[in-house]
CSV table of N, CA and C and ligand atoms in Angstrom, one decimal:
chain,number,residue,atom,x,y,z
A,1,MET,N,25.6,-54.4,-19.5
A,1,MET,CA,26.7,-53.4,-19.4
A,1,MET,C,28.1,-54.2,-19.4
A,2,LYS,N,29.1,-53.6,-20.0
A,2,LYS,CA,30.4,-54.2,-20.0
A,2,LYS,C,31.1,-54.1,-18.6
A,3,GLN,N,31.7,-55.2,-18.2
A,3,GLN,CA,32.3,-55.2,-16.9
A,3,GLN,C,33.7,-54.6,-17.0
A,4,LYS,N,34.0,-53.7,-16.1
A,4,LYS,CA,35.3,-53.1,-16.1
A,4,LYS,C,36.5,-54.0,-15.9
A,5,ASN,N,37.7,-53.7,-16.4
A,5,ASN,CA,38.8,-54.5,-16.0
A,5,ASN,C,39.3,-54.1,-14.6
A,6,ILE,N,40.1,-55.0,-14.0
A,6,ILE,CA,40.8,-54.7,-12.8
A,6,ILE,C,42.3,-54.8,-13.1
A,7,ILE,N,43.0,-53.7,-12.8
A,7,ILE,CA,44.4,-53.7,-13.1
A,7,ILE,C,45.2,-53.7,-11.8
A,8,LEU,N,46.0,-54.7,-11.6
A,8,LEU,CA,46.8,-54.8,-10.4
A,8,LEU,C,48.2,-54.1,-10.7
A,9,CYS,N,48.5,-53.2,-9.7
A,9,CYS,CA,49.6,-52.3,-9.9
A,9,CYS,C,50.5,-52.4,-8.6
A,10,GLY,N,51.8,-52.2,-8.8
A,10,GLY,CA,52.7,-52.2,-7.7
A,10,GLY,C,54.1,-52.6,-8.0
A,11,PHE,N,55.0,-52.5,-7.1
A,11,PHE,CA,56.4,-52.8,-7.3
A,11,PHE,C,56.7,-54.2,-7.6
A,12,MET,N,57.8,-54.5,-8.3
A,12,MET,CA,58.2,-55.9,-8.6
A,12,MET,C,58.1,-56.7,-7.3
A,13,GLY,N,57.6,-57.9,-7.4
A,13,GLY,CA,57.5,-58.8,-6.2
A,13,GLY,C,56.3,-58.5,-5.3
A,14,CYS,N,55.4,-57.6,-5.6
A,14,CYS,CA,54.3,-57.3,-4.7
A,14,CYS,C,53.2,-58.3,-4.8
A,15,GLY,N,53.3,-59.2,-5.8
A,15,GLY,CA,52.3,-60.3,-5.9
A,15,GLY,C,51.2,-60.1,-6.9
A,16,LYS,N,51.4,-59.1,-7.9
A,16,LYS,CA,50.4,-58.8,-8.9
A,16,LYS,C,49.9,-60.1,-9.6
A,17,SER,N,50.9,-60.9,-10.1
A,17,SER,CA,50.5,-62.1,-10.9
A,17,SER,C,49.8,-63.2,-10.0
A,18,THR,N,50.4,-63.4,-8.8
A,18,THR,CA,49.9,-64.5,-8.0
A,18,THR,C,48.5,-64.1,-7.5
A,19,VAL,N,48.3,-62.9,-7.0
A,19,VAL,CA,47.0,-62.4,-6.6
A,19,VAL,C,46.0,-62.4,-7.7
A,20,GLY,N,46.5,-61.9,-8.9
A,20,GLY,CA,45.7,-61.8,-10.1
A,20,GLY,C,45.1,-63.1,-10.5
A,21,VAL,N,45.9,-64.2,-10.4
A,21,VAL,CA,45.3,-65.5,-10.8
A,21,VAL,C,44.2,-65.9,-9.8
A,22,LEU,N,44.4,-65.7,-8.5
A,22,LEU,CA,43.4,-66.0,-7.5
A,22,LEU,C,42.2,-65.2,-7.7
A,23,LEU,N,42.4,-63.9,-7.9
A,23,LEU,CA,41.3,-63.0,-8.0
A,23,LEU,C,40.4,-63.4,-9.2
A,24,ALA,N,41.1,-63.7,-10.3
A,24,ALA,CA,40.3,-64.1,-11.5
A,24,ALA,C,39.5,-65.4,-11.3
A,25,LYS,N,40.1,-66.3,-10.6
A,25,LYS,CA,39.4,-67.6,-10.3
A,25,LYS,C,38.2,-67.3,-9.4
A,26,LYS,N,38.4,-66.5,-8.4
A,26,LYS,CA,37.3,-66.2,-7.5
A,26,LYS,C,36.1,-65.4,-8.1
A,27,THR,N,36.5,-64.5,-9.0
A,27,THR,CA,35.5,-63.6,-9.6
A,27,THR,C,34.9,-64.1,-10.9
A,28,GLY,N,35.6,-65.2,-11.4
A,28,GLY,CA,35.2,-65.7,-12.7
A,28,GLY,C,35.6,-64.9,-13.9
A,29,MET,N,36.5,-63.9,-13.6
A,29,MET,CA,37.0,-63.1,-14.7
A,29,MET,C,38.2,-63.7,-15.4
A,30,ALA,N,38.6,-63.3,-16.6
A,30,ALA,CA,39.7,-63.9,-17.2
A,30,ALA,C,41.0,-63.2,-16.7
A,31,PHE,N,42.1,-63.8,-16.7
A,31,PHE,CA,43.3,-63.2,-16.2
A,31,PHE,C,44.4,-63.1,-17.3
A,32,VAL,N,45.0,-62.0,-17.3
A,32,VAL,CA,46.2,-61.8,-18.2
A,32,VAL,C,47.3,-61.1,-17.5
A,33,ASP,N,48.5,-61.6,-17.7
A,33,ASP,CA,49.7,-61.0,-17.1
A,33,ASP,C,50.4,-60.2,-18.2
A,34,LEU,N,50.6,-58.9,-18.0
A,34,LEU,CA,51.1,-58.1,-19.1
A,34,LEU,C,52.5,-58.5,-19.6
A,35,ASP,N,53.4,-58.9,-18.7
A,35,ASP,CA,54.7,-59.3,-19.1
A,35,ASP,C,54.6,-60.6,-20.0
A,36,SER,N,53.8,-61.6,-19.5
A,36,SER,CA,53.6,-62.8,-20.2
A,36,SER,C,53.0,-62.6,-21.6
A,37,TYR,N,52.1,-61.6,-21.7
A,37,TYR,CA,51.4,-61.2,-22.9
A,37,TYR,C,52.5,-60.7,-23.9
A,38,ILE,N,53.4,-59.9,-23.4
A,38,ILE,CA,54.5,-59.3,-24.3
A,38,ILE,C,55.4,-60.5,-24.7
A,39,GLU,N,55.8,-61.3,-23.7
A,39,GLU,CA,56.7,-62.4,-24.0
A,39,GLU,C,56.1,-63.4,-25.1
A,40,LYS,N,54.8,-63.6,-25.0
A,40,LYS,CA,54.2,-64.5,-26.0
A,40,LYS,C,54.1,-63.8,-27.4
A,41,LYS,N,53.8,-62.5,-27.3
A,41,LYS,CA,53.7,-61.8,-28.6
A,41,LYS,C,55.0,-61.7,-29.4
A,42,TYR,N,56.1,-61.5,-28.6
A,42,TYR,CA,57.4,-61.3,-29.3
A,42,TYR,C,58.2,-62.6,-29.3
A,43,GLY,N,57.8,-63.6,-28.6
A,43,GLY,CA,58.5,-64.9,-28.5
A,43,GLY,C,59.9,-64.7,-27.8
A,44,MET,N,59.9,-63.8,-26.9
A,44,MET,CA,61.2,-63.6,-26.1
A,44,MET,C,60.8,-63.3,-24.6
A,45,THR,N,61.7,-63.6,-23.7
A,45,THR,CA,61.5,-63.3,-22.3
A,45,THR,C,61.7,-61.8,-22.2
A,46,VAL,N,61.2,-61.2,-21.1
A,46,VAL,CA,61.4,-59.8,-20.8
A,46,VAL,C,62.9,-59.5,-20.7
A,47,SER,N,63.6,-60.5,-20.0
A,47,SER,CA,65.1,-60.3,-19.9
A,47,SER,C,65.8,-60.2,-21.2
A,48,GLU,N,65.3,-61.1,-22.1
A,48,GLU,CA,65.9,-61.1,-23.5
A,48,GLU,C,65.6,-59.8,-24.2
A,49,ILE,N,64.4,-59.3,-24.0
A,49,ILE,CA,64.0,-58.1,-24.7
A,49,ILE,C,64.9,-56.9,-24.2
A,50,PHE,N,65.1,-56.8,-22.9
A,50,PHE,CA,65.9,-55.8,-22.3
A,50,PHE,C,67.4,-55.9,-22.8
A,51,GLU,N,67.8,-57.2,-22.9
A,51,GLU,CA,69.2,-57.4,-23.3
A,51,GLU,C,69.4,-57.1,-24.8
A,52,LYS,N,68.5,-57.5,-25.6
A,52,LYS,CA,68.7,-57.3,-27.1
A,52,LYS,C,68.3,-55.9,-27.5
A,53,PHE,N,67.3,-55.3,-27.0
A,53,PHE,CA,66.7,-54.1,-27.5
A,53,PHE,C,66.8,-52.9,-26.6
A,54,GLY,N,67.0,-53.2,-25.3
A,54,GLY,CA,67.1,-52.1,-24.3
A,54,GLY,C,65.7,-51.8,-23.7
A,55,GLU,N,65.8,-51.1,-22.6
A,55,GLU,CA,64.5,-50.7,-21.9
A,55,GLU,C,63.6,-49.8,-22.7
A,56,PRO,N,64.1,-48.8,-23.4
A,56,PRO,CA,63.1,-48.0,-24.2
A,56,PRO,C,62.2,-48.8,-25.1
A,57,ARG,N,62.8,-49.8,-25.8
A,57,ARG,CA,62.0,-50.6,-26.7
A,57,ARG,C,61.0,-51.4,-25.9
A,58,PHE,N,61.4,-51.9,-24.8
A,58,PHE,CA,60.5,-52.7,-23.9
A,58,PHE,C,59.3,-51.8,-23.5
A,59,ARG,N,59.6,-50.6,-23.2
A,59,ARG,CA,58.5,-49.7,-22.8
A,59,ARG,C,57.5,-49.4,-23.9
A,60,GLU,N,58.0,-49.4,-25.1
A,60,GLU,CA,57.1,-49.2,-26.3
A,60,GLU,C,56.2,-50.5,-26.4
A,61,MET,N,56.8,-51.6,-26.3
A,61,MET,CA,56.1,-52.9,-26.4
A,61,MET,C,55.0,-52.9,-25.3
A,62,GLU,N,55.4,-52.4,-24.1
A,62,GLU,CA,54.5,-52.4,-22.9
A,62,GLU,C,53.3,-51.5,-23.2
A,63,ARG,N,53.7,-50.3,-23.8
A,63,ARG,CA,52.6,-49.3,-24.1
A,63,ARG,C,51.6,-49.9,-25.1
A,64,ASP,N,52.1,-50.6,-26.1
A,64,ASP,CA,51.2,-51.2,-27.1
A,64,ASP,C,50.4,-52.3,-26.4
A,65,ALA,N,51.0,-53.1,-25.6
A,65,ALA,CA,50.3,-54.2,-24.9
A,65,ALA,C,49.2,-53.6,-24.0
A,66,ALA,N,49.5,-52.5,-23.3
A,66,ALA,CA,48.5,-51.9,-22.5
A,66,ALA,C,47.3,-51.4,-23.3
A,67,LYS,N,47.5,-50.9,-24.5
A,67,LYS,CA,46.5,-50.4,-25.4
A,67,LYS,C,45.6,-51.6,-25.8
A,68,GLU,N,46.3,-52.7,-26.2
A,68,GLU,CA,45.6,-53.9,-26.7
A,68,GLU,C,44.7,-54.5,-25.6
A,69,LEU,N,45.3,-54.6,-24.4
A,69,LEU,CA,44.5,-55.2,-23.4
A,69,LEU,C,43.4,-54.4,-22.9
A,70,SER,N,43.6,-53.1,-22.9
A,70,SER,CA,42.5,-52.2,-22.4
A,70,SER,C,41.3,-52.1,-23.4
A,71,ALA,N,41.5,-52.7,-24.6
A,71,ALA,CA,40.4,-52.8,-25.5
A,71,ALA,C,39.4,-53.9,-25.1
A,72,LYS,N,39.9,-54.8,-24.2
A,72,LYS,CA,39.0,-55.8,-23.8
A,72,LYS,C,38.3,-55.4,-22.5
A,73,ASN,N,37.3,-56.2,-22.1
A,73,ASN,CA,36.6,-56.0,-20.8
A,73,ASN,C,36.6,-57.2,-19.9
A,74,GLY,N,36.3,-56.9,-18.6
A,74,GLY,CA,36.0,-58.0,-17.7
A,74,GLY,C,37.3,-58.8,-17.4
A,75,MET,N,38.5,-58.2,-17.5
A,75,MET,CA,39.7,-59.0,-17.2
A,75,MET,C,40.4,-58.5,-16.0
A,76,VAL,N,41.1,-59.4,-15.3
A,76,VAL,CA,42.0,-59.1,-14.3
A,76,VAL,C,43.4,-59.0,-15.0
A,77,ILE,N,44.0,-57.8,-14.9
A,77,ILE,CA,45.3,-57.6,-15.6
A,77,ILE,C,46.4,-57.3,-14.6
A,78,ALA,N,47.4,-58.2,-14.6
A,78,ALA,CA,48.6,-57.9,-13.7
A,78,ALA,C,49.6,-57.0,-14.6
A,79,ALA,N,49.7,-55.8,-14.2
A,79,ALA,CA,50.6,-54.9,-14.9
A,79,ALA,C,52.1,-55.2,-14.5
A,80,GLY,N,53.0,-54.7,-15.3
A,80,GLY,CA,54.4,-54.8,-14.9
A,80,GLY,C,54.7,-53.8,-13.8
A,81,GLY,N,55.8,-53.9,-13.2
A,81,GLY,CA,56.2,-52.9,-12.1
A,81,GLY,C,56.4,-51.5,-12.6
A,82,GLY,N,56.7,-51.4,-13.9
A,82,GLY,CA,56.9,-50.0,-14.4
A,82,GLY,C,55.7,-49.5,-15.2
A,83,THR,N,54.8,-50.3,-15.5
A,83,THR,CA,53.7,-49.9,-16.4
A,83,THR,C,52.9,-48.7,-16.0
A,84,LEU,N,52.5,-48.7,-14.7
A,84,LEU,CA,51.7,-47.6,-14.2
A,84,LEU,C,52.5,-46.4,-13.7
A,85,THR,N,53.8,-46.4,-14.0
A,85,THR,CA,54.6,-45.2,-13.7
A,85,THR,C,54.5,-44.2,-14.9
A,86,PHE,N,53.9,-44.7,-16.0
A,86,PHE,CA,53.8,-43.8,-17.2
A,86,PHE,C,52.3,-43.4,-17.3
A,87,LYS,N,52.1,-42.1,-17.3
A,87,LYS,CA,50.8,-41.5,-17.4
A,87,LYS,C,50.0,-42.0,-18.5
A,88,GLU,N,50.6,-42.2,-19.7
A,88,GLU,CA,49.9,-42.7,-20.8
A,88,GLU,C,49.2,-44.0,-20.6
A,89,ASN,N,50.0,-44.9,-19.9
A,89,ASN,CA,49.4,-46.2,-19.6
A,89,ASN,C,48.3,-46.1,-18.5
A,90,VAL,N,48.4,-45.2,-17.6
A,90,VAL,CA,47.4,-45.0,-16.6
A,90,VAL,C,46.1,-44.5,-17.3
A,91,ASP,N,46.3,-43.6,-18.2
A,91,ASP,CA,45.1,-43.0,-18.9
A,91,ASP,C,44.4,-44.1,-19.7
A,92,VAL,N,45.2,-44.9,-20.4
A,92,VAL,CA,44.6,-46.0,-21.2
A,92,VAL,C,43.9,-47.0,-20.3
A,93,PHE,N,44.5,-47.4,-19.3
A,93,PHE,CA,43.8,-48.4,-18.4
A,93,PHE,C,42.6,-47.9,-17.7
A,94,ARG,N,42.6,-46.6,-17.4
A,94,ARG,CA,41.5,-45.9,-16.7
A,94,ARG,C,40.2,-45.9,-17.5
A,95,THR,N,40.4,-45.9,-18.8
A,95,THR,CA,39.2,-45.7,-19.7
A,95,THR,C,38.1,-46.8,-19.4
A,96,ASN,N,38.6,-48.0,-19.1
A,96,ASN,CA,37.6,-49.0,-18.7
A,96,ASN,C,38.0,-49.9,-17.6
A,97,GLY,N,38.8,-49.4,-16.7
A,97,GLY,CA,39.3,-50.3,-15.6
A,97,GLY,C,39.5,-49.5,-14.3
A,98,ARG,N,39.7,-50.3,-13.3
A,98,ARG,CA,40.0,-49.7,-12.0
A,98,ARG,C,41.4,-50.2,-11.6
A,99,ILE,N,42.2,-49.3,-11.1
A,99,ILE,CA,43.6,-49.7,-10.8
A,99,ILE,C,43.8,-49.9,-9.3
A,100,ILE,N,44.3,-51.0,-9.0
A,100,ILE,CA,44.4,-51.4,-7.6
A,100,ILE,C,45.9,-51.5,-7.2
A,101,LEU,N,46.4,-50.8,-6.3
A,101,LEU,CA,47.8,-50.8,-5.9
A,101,LEU,C,47.9,-51.8,-4.7
A,102,LEU,N,48.9,-52.8,-4.9
A,102,LEU,CA,49.3,-53.7,-3.8
A,102,LEU,C,50.5,-53.1,-3.1
A,103,ASP,N,50.2,-52.5,-2.0
A,103,ASP,CA,51.2,-51.7,-1.3
A,103,ASP,C,51.9,-52.5,-0.3
A,104,LEU,N,53.2,-52.5,-0.3
A,104,LEU,CA,54.0,-53.2,0.7
A,104,LEU,C,55.3,-52.6,0.9
A,105,PRO,N,56.0,-52.8,2.1
A,105,PRO,CA,57.2,-52.1,2.4
A,105,PRO,C,58.4,-52.7,1.5
A,106,VAL,N,59.4,-51.9,1.3
A,106,VAL,CA,60.5,-52.3,0.4
A,106,VAL,C,61.3,-53.4,1.1
A,107,GLU,N,61.2,-53.5,2.4
A,107,GLU,CA,61.9,-54.6,3.1
A,107,GLU,C,61.3,-56.0,2.7
A,108,THR,N,60.0,-56.0,2.5
A,108,THR,CA,59.3,-57.3,2.1
A,108,THR,C,59.7,-57.6,0.6
A,109,VAL,N,59.8,-56.5,-0.2
A,109,VAL,CA,60.2,-56.7,-1.6
A,109,VAL,C,61.6,-57.3,-1.6
A,110,ALA,N,62.5,-56.8,-0.8
A,110,ALA,CA,63.9,-57.2,-0.8
A,110,ALA,C,64.0,-58.7,-0.4
A,111,LYS,N,63.2,-59.1,0.6
A,111,LYS,CA,63.2,-60.5,1.0
A,111,LYS,C,62.6,-61.4,-0.1
A,112,ARG,N,61.5,-61.0,-0.7
A,112,ARG,CA,60.9,-61.8,-1.8
A,112,ARG,C,61.8,-61.9,-3.0
A,113,LEU,N,62.6,-60.9,-3.3
A,113,LEU,CA,63.4,-60.9,-4.5
A,113,LEU,C,64.8,-61.2,-4.3
A,114,GLU,N,65.1,-61.7,-3.1
A,114,GLU,CA,66.5,-61.9,-2.7
A,114,GLU,C,67.3,-62.7,-3.8
A,115,ASN,N,66.7,-63.8,-4.2
A,115,ASN,CA,67.4,-64.7,-5.1
A,115,ASN,C,66.8,-64.7,-6.6
A,116,ASP,N,66.0,-63.6,-6.8
A,116,ASP,CA,65.5,-63.5,-8.2
A,116,ASP,C,66.5,-63.0,-9.2
A,117,THR,N,66.4,-63.6,-10.4
A,117,THR,CA,67.3,-63.1,-11.4
A,117,THR,C,66.6,-62.7,-12.7
A,118,THR,N,65.2,-62.7,-12.6
A,118,THR,CA,64.4,-62.4,-13.8
A,118,THR,C,64.1,-61.0,-14.0
A,119,ARG,N,64.5,-60.1,-13.1
A,119,ARG,CA,64.1,-58.7,-13.2
A,119,ARG,C,65.4,-57.9,-13.7
A,120,PRO,N,65.5,-57.6,-15.0
A,120,PRO,CA,66.7,-56.9,-15.5
A,120,PRO,C,67.1,-55.7,-14.8
A,121,LEU,N,66.1,-54.9,-14.3
A,121,LEU,CA,66.4,-53.6,-13.6
A,121,LEU,C,67.1,-53.8,-12.3
A,122,LEU,N,67.0,-55.1,-11.7
A,122,LEU,CA,67.6,-55.3,-10.4
A,122,LEU,C,68.8,-56.3,-10.5
A,123,ASN,N,69.1,-56.7,-11.7
A,123,ASN,CA,70.1,-57.7,-12.0
A,123,ASN,C,71.5,-56.9,-12.0
A,124,ARG,N,71.9,-56.5,-10.9
A,124,ARG,CA,73.1,-55.7,-10.8
A,124,ARG,C,73.8,-55.9,-9.4
A,125,PRO,N,75.0,-55.6,-9.3
A,125,PRO,CA,75.7,-55.8,-8.0
A,125,PRO,C,75.1,-55.0,-6.8
A,126,ASP,N,74.7,-53.7,-7.2
A,126,ASP,CA,74.1,-52.9,-6.1
A,126,ASP,C,72.6,-53.0,-6.1
A,127,LYS,N,72.1,-54.3,-6.2
A,127,LYS,CA,70.7,-54.6,-6.3
A,127,LYS,C,69.8,-53.9,-5.2
A,128,LEU,N,70.3,-54.0,-4.0
A,128,LEU,CA,69.4,-53.4,-2.9
A,128,LEU,C,69.3,-51.9,-3.0
A,129,THR,N,70.4,-51.2,-3.3
A,129,THR,CA,70.4,-49.8,-3.4
A,129,THR,C,69.5,-49.4,-4.6
A,130,ALA,N,69.7,-50.1,-5.7
A,130,ALA,CA,68.9,-49.8,-6.9
A,130,ALA,C,67.4,-50.0,-6.6
A,131,MET,N,67.1,-51.1,-5.9
A,131,MET,CA,65.7,-51.4,-5.6
A,131,MET,C,65.1,-50.3,-4.7
A,132,LYS,N,65.8,-49.8,-3.7
A,132,LYS,CA,65.3,-48.8,-2.8
A,132,LYS,C,65.1,-47.5,-3.5
A,133,GLU,N,66.0,-47.1,-4.4
A,133,GLU,CA,65.9,-45.9,-5.1
A,133,GLU,C,64.7,-45.9,-6.0
A,134,LEU,N,64.5,-47.0,-6.7
A,134,LEU,CA,63.4,-47.2,-7.7
A,134,LEU,C,62.1,-47.2,-6.9
A,135,TYR,N,62.1,-47.8,-5.8
A,135,TYR,CA,60.9,-47.9,-4.9
A,135,TYR,C,60.4,-46.5,-4.5
A,136,GLU,N,61.4,-45.7,-4.0
A,136,GLU,CA,61.1,-44.4,-3.5
A,136,GLU,C,60.5,-43.5,-4.6
A,137,LYS,N,61.1,-43.7,-5.8
A,137,LYS,CA,60.7,-42.9,-6.9
A,137,LYS,C,59.3,-43.2,-7.4
A,138,ARG,N,59.1,-44.5,-7.4
A,138,ARG,CA,57.8,-45.0,-8.0
A,138,ARG,C,56.6,-45.0,-7.1
A,139,MET,N,56.8,-45.1,-5.8
A,139,MET,CA,55.6,-45.2,-4.9
A,139,MET,C,54.6,-44.1,-5.1
A,140,PRO,N,55.1,-42.8,-5.1
A,140,PRO,CA,54.2,-41.7,-5.3
A,140,PRO,C,53.4,-41.8,-6.6
A,141,LEU,N,54.1,-42.4,-7.7
A,141,LEU,CA,53.4,-42.5,-9.0
A,141,LEU,C,52.3,-43.6,-8.9
A,142,TYR,N,52.7,-44.7,-8.2
A,142,TYR,CA,51.7,-45.8,-8.1
A,142,TYR,C,50.4,-45.2,-7.3
A,143,LYS,N,50.7,-44.4,-6.3
A,143,LYS,CA,49.6,-43.9,-5.5
A,143,LYS,C,48.7,-43.0,-6.2
A,144,GLU,N,49.3,-42.2,-7.1
A,144,GLU,CA,48.6,-41.3,-8.0
A,144,GLU,C,47.8,-42.1,-9.0
A,145,ALA,N,48.3,-43.2,-9.5
A,145,ALA,CA,47.6,-44.0,-10.5
A,145,ALA,C,46.4,-44.8,-9.9
A,146,ALA,N,46.5,-45.1,-8.6
A,146,ALA,CA,45.6,-46.1,-8.1
A,146,ALA,C,44.2,-45.5,-7.7
A,147,ASP,N,43.2,-46.3,-8.0
A,147,ASP,CA,41.8,-45.9,-7.6
A,147,ASP,C,41.7,-46.5,-6.2
A,148,ILE,N,42.3,-47.6,-5.9
A,148,ILE,CA,42.1,-48.3,-4.6
A,148,ILE,C,43.5,-48.8,-4.2
A,149,VAL,N,43.8,-48.6,-2.9
A,149,VAL,CA,45.1,-49.2,-2.4
A,149,VAL,C,44.8,-50.3,-1.3
A,150,VAL,N,45.4,-51.4,-1.5
A,150,VAL,CA,45.2,-52.5,-0.5
A,150,VAL,C,46.6,-52.9,0.0
A,151,ASN,N,46.6,-53.6,1.2
A,151,ASN,CA,47.8,-54.0,1.8
A,151,ASN,C,48.3,-55.3,1.1
A,152,GLY,N,49.5,-55.1,0.4
A,152,GLY,CA,50.0,-56.2,-0.3
A,152,GLY,C,51.0,-57.1,0.5
A,153,ASP,N,51.2,-56.7,1.8
A,153,ASP,CA,52.2,-57.4,2.6
A,153,ASP,C,51.4,-58.4,3.4
A,154,ASP,N,50.8,-59.4,2.7
A,154,ASP,CA,50.0,-60.4,3.3
A,154,ASP,C,50.0,-61.6,2.4
A,155,SER,N,49.4,-62.7,2.8
A,155,SER,CA,49.4,-63.9,1.9
A,155,SER,C,48.5,-63.5,0.7
A,156,PRO,N,48.8,-64.1,-0.5
A,156,PRO,CA,48.1,-63.8,-1.7
A,156,PRO,C,46.6,-64.0,-1.5
A,157,MET,N,46.1,-65.0,-0.7
A,157,MET,CA,44.7,-65.2,-0.5
A,157,MET,C,44.1,-64.1,0.3
A,158,GLN,N,44.8,-63.6,1.3
A,158,GLN,CA,44.4,-62.5,2.1
A,158,GLN,C,44.2,-61.2,1.3
A,159,VAL,N,45.2,-61.0,0.4
A,159,VAL,CA,45.2,-59.8,-0.5
A,159,VAL,C,44.0,-59.9,-1.4
A,160,CYS,N,43.8,-61.1,-1.9
A,160,CYS,CA,42.7,-61.3,-2.8
A,160,CYS,C,41.3,-61.1,-2.1
A,161,ILE,N,41.2,-61.5,-0.9
A,161,ILE,CA,40.0,-61.3,-0.1
A,161,ILE,C,39.8,-59.8,0.1
A,162,GLU,N,40.9,-59.1,0.4
A,162,GLU,CA,40.8,-57.7,0.7
A,162,GLU,C,40.3,-57.0,-0.6
A,163,ILE,N,40.9,-57.4,-1.7
A,163,ILE,CA,40.4,-56.7,-2.9
A,163,ILE,C,38.9,-57.0,-3.2
A,164,MET,N,38.5,-58.2,-3.0
A,164,MET,CA,37.1,-58.5,-3.3
A,164,MET,C,36.2,-57.8,-2.3
A,165,SER,N,36.7,-57.4,-1.2
A,165,SER,CA,35.8,-56.6,-0.2
A,165,SER,C,35.7,-55.2,-0.6
A,166,VAL,N,36.5,-54.7,-1.5
A,166,VAL,CA,36.5,-53.3,-1.9
A,166,VAL,C,36.1,-53.0,-3.3
A,167,ILE,N,36.0,-54.0,-4.1
A,167,ILE,CA,35.6,-53.8,-5.5
A,167,ILE,C,34.1,-53.9,-5.7
B,201,S3P,C1,59.6,-54.0,-14.5
B,201,S3P,C2,58.9,-55.0,-13.8
B,201,S3P,C3,58.7,-56.3,-14.4
B,201,S3P,C4,58.9,-56.3,-15.9
B,201,S3P,C5,60.1,-55.6,-16.3
B,201,S3P,C6,60.2,-54.2,-15.8
B,201,S3P,C7,59.7,-52.7,-13.8
B,201,S3P,O1,57.4,-56.8,-14.0
B,201,S3P,O2,57.8,-55.6,-16.5
B,201,S3P,O3,61.2,-56.4,-15.8
B,201,S3P,O4,60.1,-51.7,-14.5
B,201,S3P,O5,59.5,-52.6,-12.6
B,201,S3P,P1,57.1,-57.4,-12.6
B,201,S3P,O6,56.6,-56.2,-11.7
B,201,S3P,O7,56.0,-58.3,-12.8
B,201,S3P,O8,58.3,-58.0,-12.0
């Protein structure tokens, strides 16, 4: 039988990629980061894509990438922070995968992303306000998308162990 994918979901900075790498190593599954997949495919960073083409075009690329990756099996996939806020992507990933939300408070996100400049949506003078607004808006969508919710406000290894205990 084909092994289902595991899709890690959650807000920017929740640890999707770091935990994903660990989880893949521990389970022997392959790992792919959705943003890195897009960056490789188009030869540009996410920031460059936003700058040159705008967010709507990035979302199209993201949707295509979600379709392409969900055609594979047995992978740990770190989604982008916006990916699972779109029902279409949730449906695509659900066909052969389980979605796991890394849940953590916005205060932890703020601390983790204090000096980050790689997230175009937060690269603005009112970063903290924008972050909180986006967090409030998205959290219910993540919870709706998720099959399983784990506590993301922990060390990557702890989060990985918690995920392994519930999958
Ligand atoms: C985004 C999150 C980013 C990246 C892009 C948009 C978002 O991924 O996909 O900047 O809409 O939250 P990370 O969650 O890996 O930072």
